[in-house]
Amino acid sequence: MTSFAVPFEVGAIRRVSCQLEFEVTTPAVLALQVAVASTAGDILGERLDVSVDGAQPAQPVSETATDRGGRIHVVHADPGRLAISYEASVRLTQEPPVPVATEDVVIDAEAIAALRQSRYCPSDAMAGFAAVELVDLERGPTLARSVAAWVFERLAYVPGSSDTLDTAVDTLLAGAGSCRDFSHLAITLCRALGVPARLVAVYAPGLSPMDFHAVVEARRGSGWEVLDPTRLAPRSSLTRIATGRDAADIAFATTLTGEVELLSSEVSTVIDGDLPADDHFTPVALA
Amino acid sequence: MTSFAVPFEVGAIRRVSCQLEFEVTTPAVLALQVAVASTAGDILGERLDVSVDGAQPAQPVSETATDRGGRIHVVHADPGRLAISYEASVRLTQEPPVPVATEDVVIDAEAIAALRQSRYCPSDAMAGFAAVELVDLERGPTLARSVAAWVFERLAYVPGSSDTLDTAVDTLLAGAGSCRDFSHLAITLCRALGVPARLVAVYAPGLSPMDFHAVVEARRGSGWEVLDPTRLAPRSSLTRIATGRDAADIAFATTLTGEVELLSSEVSTVIDGDLPADDHFTPVALA
Amino acid sequence: MTSFAVPFEVGAIRRVSCQLEFEVTTPAVLALQVAVASTAGDILGERLDVSVDGAQPAQPVSETATDRGGRIHVVHADPGRLAISYEASVRLTQEPPVPVATEDVVIDAEAIAALRQSRYCPSDAMAGFAAVELVDLERGPTLARSVAAWVFERLAYVPGSSDTLDTAVDTLLAGAGSCRDFSHLAITLCRALGVPARLVAVYAPGLSPMDFHAVVEARRGSGWEVLDPTRLAPRSSLTRIATGRDAADIAFATTLTGEVELLSSEVSTVIDGDLPADDHFTPVALA
Amino acid sequence: MTSFAVPFEVGAIRRVSCQLEFEVTTPAVLALQVAVASTAGDILGERLDVSVDGAQPAQPVSETATDRGGRIHVVHADPGRLAISYEASVRLTQEPPVPVATEDVVIDAEAIAALRQSRYCPSDAMAGFAAVELVDLERGPTLARSVAAWVFERLAYVPGSSDTLDTAVDTLLAGAGSCRDFSHLAITLCRALGVPARLVAVYAPGLSPMDFHAVVEARRGSGWEVLDPTRLAPRSSLTRIATGRDAADIAFATTLTGEVELLSSEVSTVIDGDLPADDHFTPVALA
């Protein structure tokens, strides 16, 4: 069934790119998370260009490793127009094995971190609600998928309806949100029900309009299955960028110091051949 | 049906009383709302005693009329032990007529006020949630009752589980609360669905443990029906004290200025004869 | 001093008007608060036109009296383009007497209502903060003015930076807001410090860009002084529309039932002669 | 100067212990963080006893390494009375070097994590407030210390005044809290001002009443200085347990699955010789 619904394109080449432009008004340090994760496959080629008013910044860009293969690029920029251009070609060398379900969630350090309440996923505040609202969802290995399906049914997808301070509580009350909000609500409910869950930034071929996308990884046995409560792109074509507790960890650009304003962003990603189908129930893992 | 389920005891005498003790540490002004509403029936006898360290306060207690027959008693107290004792006997002279249902809610000034978002009933924040969560409740005259039933089924009654800053959102998330919280959630959902609703402080024979009680009044036609989402006391035996948008308006004691701590409170209320039954669906109005 | 700083233009004519356009998608009931308060002066002429797709609505507009001379117009509209046009000419017949300061705030029913925590002014939640942050402000009759001055110094005026669910807490944290947010924060801090305060919607000649404006009324003795924490328009030229606890009570348009979207709004107001100066410290009362 | 104010007791033995009792009502998994960090010194002896109704649990306790030497013990417990007993003796082998100040904060992966908004430290929501409220604090290496001093001056230490869902915003508004709340507020303000900061659970000789304690680590150059906004215990005597973004990461006991209630906790910690003095300004690092 897995192979029918969500065929992985082992050997197929994924091309991803993004262009970001910022207005920097005081000397600033930014953390970028746009590069594909080191685990995402064979990186056939990759380029990251950074310029301020057309010139290279004085201080070179540095790369810092973070969770699950994530790579943060730290950029020091003087005031001016900061332009970021990234592109990469990645070949998936093998299909990530679908994690084997177990009756109980396996508790290790990763799982403990993914059970904790976080900035936008305050699972501690939502425990009472989750227990009653989702009392009819079957416990066990399919619970996270049922939660993602509940979120899909429940929320209206309205990009721009939320703001950056919104938590999963705000999303629940509003009944609408963007991909980030859908995933935050699913993660919060999973954690409140005892299922470790975390957020993954991805390049998502087929997403329309094209943009950075955010999906959920939920613990399945000792591995992780990927879930997209928006159902906007097939999961087997996603390419991982960053992995974290919620949007605080995986933003494509974070201003660490200084005054910076995002002027524009453009994302593109294509995959060789046709986009696979996705029923959004079959377990899929992400490289 | 009405007369079967919730017989009013016209002519029966209701006796209510409360004793409150406060520690006043700086000169203070308190607003008390413990006296029965002027509309609650014939007040056969009534007494309000106020003392600080056993002596009458220098400034006499004044009475101020408020909404729906409510009476606020303003107390000026110097530092010391402030003791409040109230008792009254009330005879209901006629059964308050059950309001006649209409297809649409009648919009007048009272209804507009009872549709507005308020401190503990932020219906504006919960509009999206209410629309989806309660999509299956039949619209029309029975909607408020269905909302109260949903709250009754949904929440666990756990006195002491909430704090005074909690709104209906906190109650929804926690899944538990006291009578105030049950009513706040029902009011918020009613307003979010277009039904005017407000909070009423009452003496409630049969409540156990005995205390001040808070119930909901929801618009029915051009009148108001009383609903108790806790189902802890029969509605036809309730005696109205104060009426307002939420707990901000009907607290039994509000410190307007100064430092005051409540040390103890004791409430009692009895009604002649047996307590009536209440199915909590038949429409009942409150005098 | 009063007559120097903020001369009232007794006899001068104020002309106010607004045009509102809404898209009504399901049969709707709206509460409009655009008409000048009945206490605002001699209404020399006034006109309120309502049309849906160019035709008069089937159900006539009704007027409901509310607090402090406010007038709510209830509009029933079928789906279509709803156009509202209002204009009035008002002559101030006498300068509203500046309230006489007293050492203690006078506590009556109006004052008690204006001390209560409300939807956007959660003074109960901010009591600890207000006591410490504003410990140096002199208590007594000038306290409300000092609070308004603190808000003026503290916040950046950034229309559009807030959203309709924001409370005074959000404004405090953001450090920025619109006139509504400035006033909400001042009101909340006043209440937390024991000074009754409320919100007033006004026509404000001199405001730029022109729009509906919101200012504060704070208790002074047994009266009310008007304060504008934004200092964007002279207080003596304001014309009162609606008065309430916070924006929940004084919105120029509230959708009571149905689906309605505001498409455009235009406000204009002029006053005979030059705009008066305003030092924003001299006590001024509003008719 | 350092040696005067906050002498480290190299070679001195620290003895720490705690006893916890829980009521487990459904099969549960707990994460304990009570063991001293592996970096805290030479662990001379250590014992962790776990029993349910007096018997060892069927599944052995496992240890998981976490950030900065932290050790999580995962306990699987069947229903019954769960008793945890931990004790350790630690000898500090060398004084942790005080980090060297640099003009700019050094940005590495640890610093980036400690700049992120988190569950109880929503620095994104408080950025506007921090910029204006703390505008007079000198920027540079002393900023974190000034923030901690501001929190010390600002808040009242009132254990029990907060609840477990409270964030730094709630603490700021209430003006009071426990050690956790003091540290959360300091961390949030530091991050909002661009200084990486995180929370450390410690054993704190001299704390009264004795309990688990929580303090702040703020980035200084490429290291971390420890700050205690409560000033309740000398920093040089603290022994690190766990390190994280906020209380979500360092709780002494977290229920991962199942129903568990804490019945009692007892903490003790002593240090050879007299407690050192602490001026709470001299930079101190934690082993």
PDB file of N, CA, C and O in Angstrom, chain B residues 50-57:
ATOM      1  N   VAL B  50     -23.039  46.019  59.090  1.00  0.00           N
ATOM      2  CA  VAL B  50     -21.638  46.205  58.731  1.00  0.00           C
ATOM      3  C   VAL B  50     -20.908  46.722  59.951  1.00  0.00           C
ATOM      4  O   VAL B  50     -21.362  47.675  60.601  1.00  0.00           O
ATOM      5  N   SER B  51     -19.786  46.092  60.283  1.00  0.00           N
ATOM      6  CA  SER B  51     -18.999  46.609  61.410  1.00  0.00           C
ATOM      7  C   SER B  51     -17.513  46.411  61.139  1.00  0.00           C
ATOM      8  O   SER B  51     -17.124  45.502  60.403  1.00  0.00           O
ATOM      9  N   VAL B  52     -16.719  47.328  61.681  1.00  0.00           N
ATOM     10  CA  VAL B  52     -15.266  47.185  61.615  1.00  0.00           C
ATOM     11  C   VAL B  52     -14.763  47.077  63.046  1.00  0.00           C
ATOM     12  O   VAL B  52     -15.008  47.986  63.858  1.00  0.00           O
ATOM     13  N   ASP B  53     -14.146  45.985  63.372  1.00  0.00           N
ATOM     14  CA  ASP B  53     -13.727  45.713  64.740  1.00  0.00           C
ATOM     15  C   ASP B  53     -14.882  45.919  65.718  1.00  0.00           C
ATOM     16  O   ASP B  53     -14.725  46.494  66.801  1.00  0.00           O
ATOM     17  N   GLY B  54     -16.055  45.509  65.295  1.00  0.00           N
ATOM     18  CA  GLY B  54     -17.203  45.552  66.173  1.00  0.00           C
ATOM     19  C   GLY B  54     -17.958  46.855  66.203  1.00  0.00           C
ATOM     20  O   GLY B  54     -19.039  46.934  66.795  1.00  0.00           O
ATOM     21  N   ALA B  55     -17.420  47.906  65.577  1.00  0.00           N
ATOM     22  CA  ALA B  55     -18.103  49.201  65.592  1.00  0.00           C
ATOM     23  C   ALA B  55     -18.615  49.558  64.194  1.00  0.00           C
ATOM     24  O   ALA B  55     -18.058  49.093  63.193  1.00  0.00           O
ATOM     25  N   GLN B  56     -19.653  50.372  64.166  1.00  0.00           N
ATOM     26  CA  GLN B  56     -20.176  50.812  62.865  1.00  0.00           C
ATOM     27  C   GLN B  56     -19.153  51.687  62.165  1.00  0.00           C
ATOM     28  O   GLN B  56     -18.476  52.497  62.790  1.00  0.00           O
ATOM     29  N   PRO B  57     -19.023  51.580  60.838  1.00  0.00           N
ATOM     30  CA  PRO B  57     -18.111  52.478  60.120  1.00  0.00           C
ATOM     31  C   PRO B  57     -18.605  53.929  60.223  1.00  0.00           C
ATOM     32  O   PRO B  57     -19.811  54.167  60.342  1.00  0.00           O
TER      33      PRO B  57
END
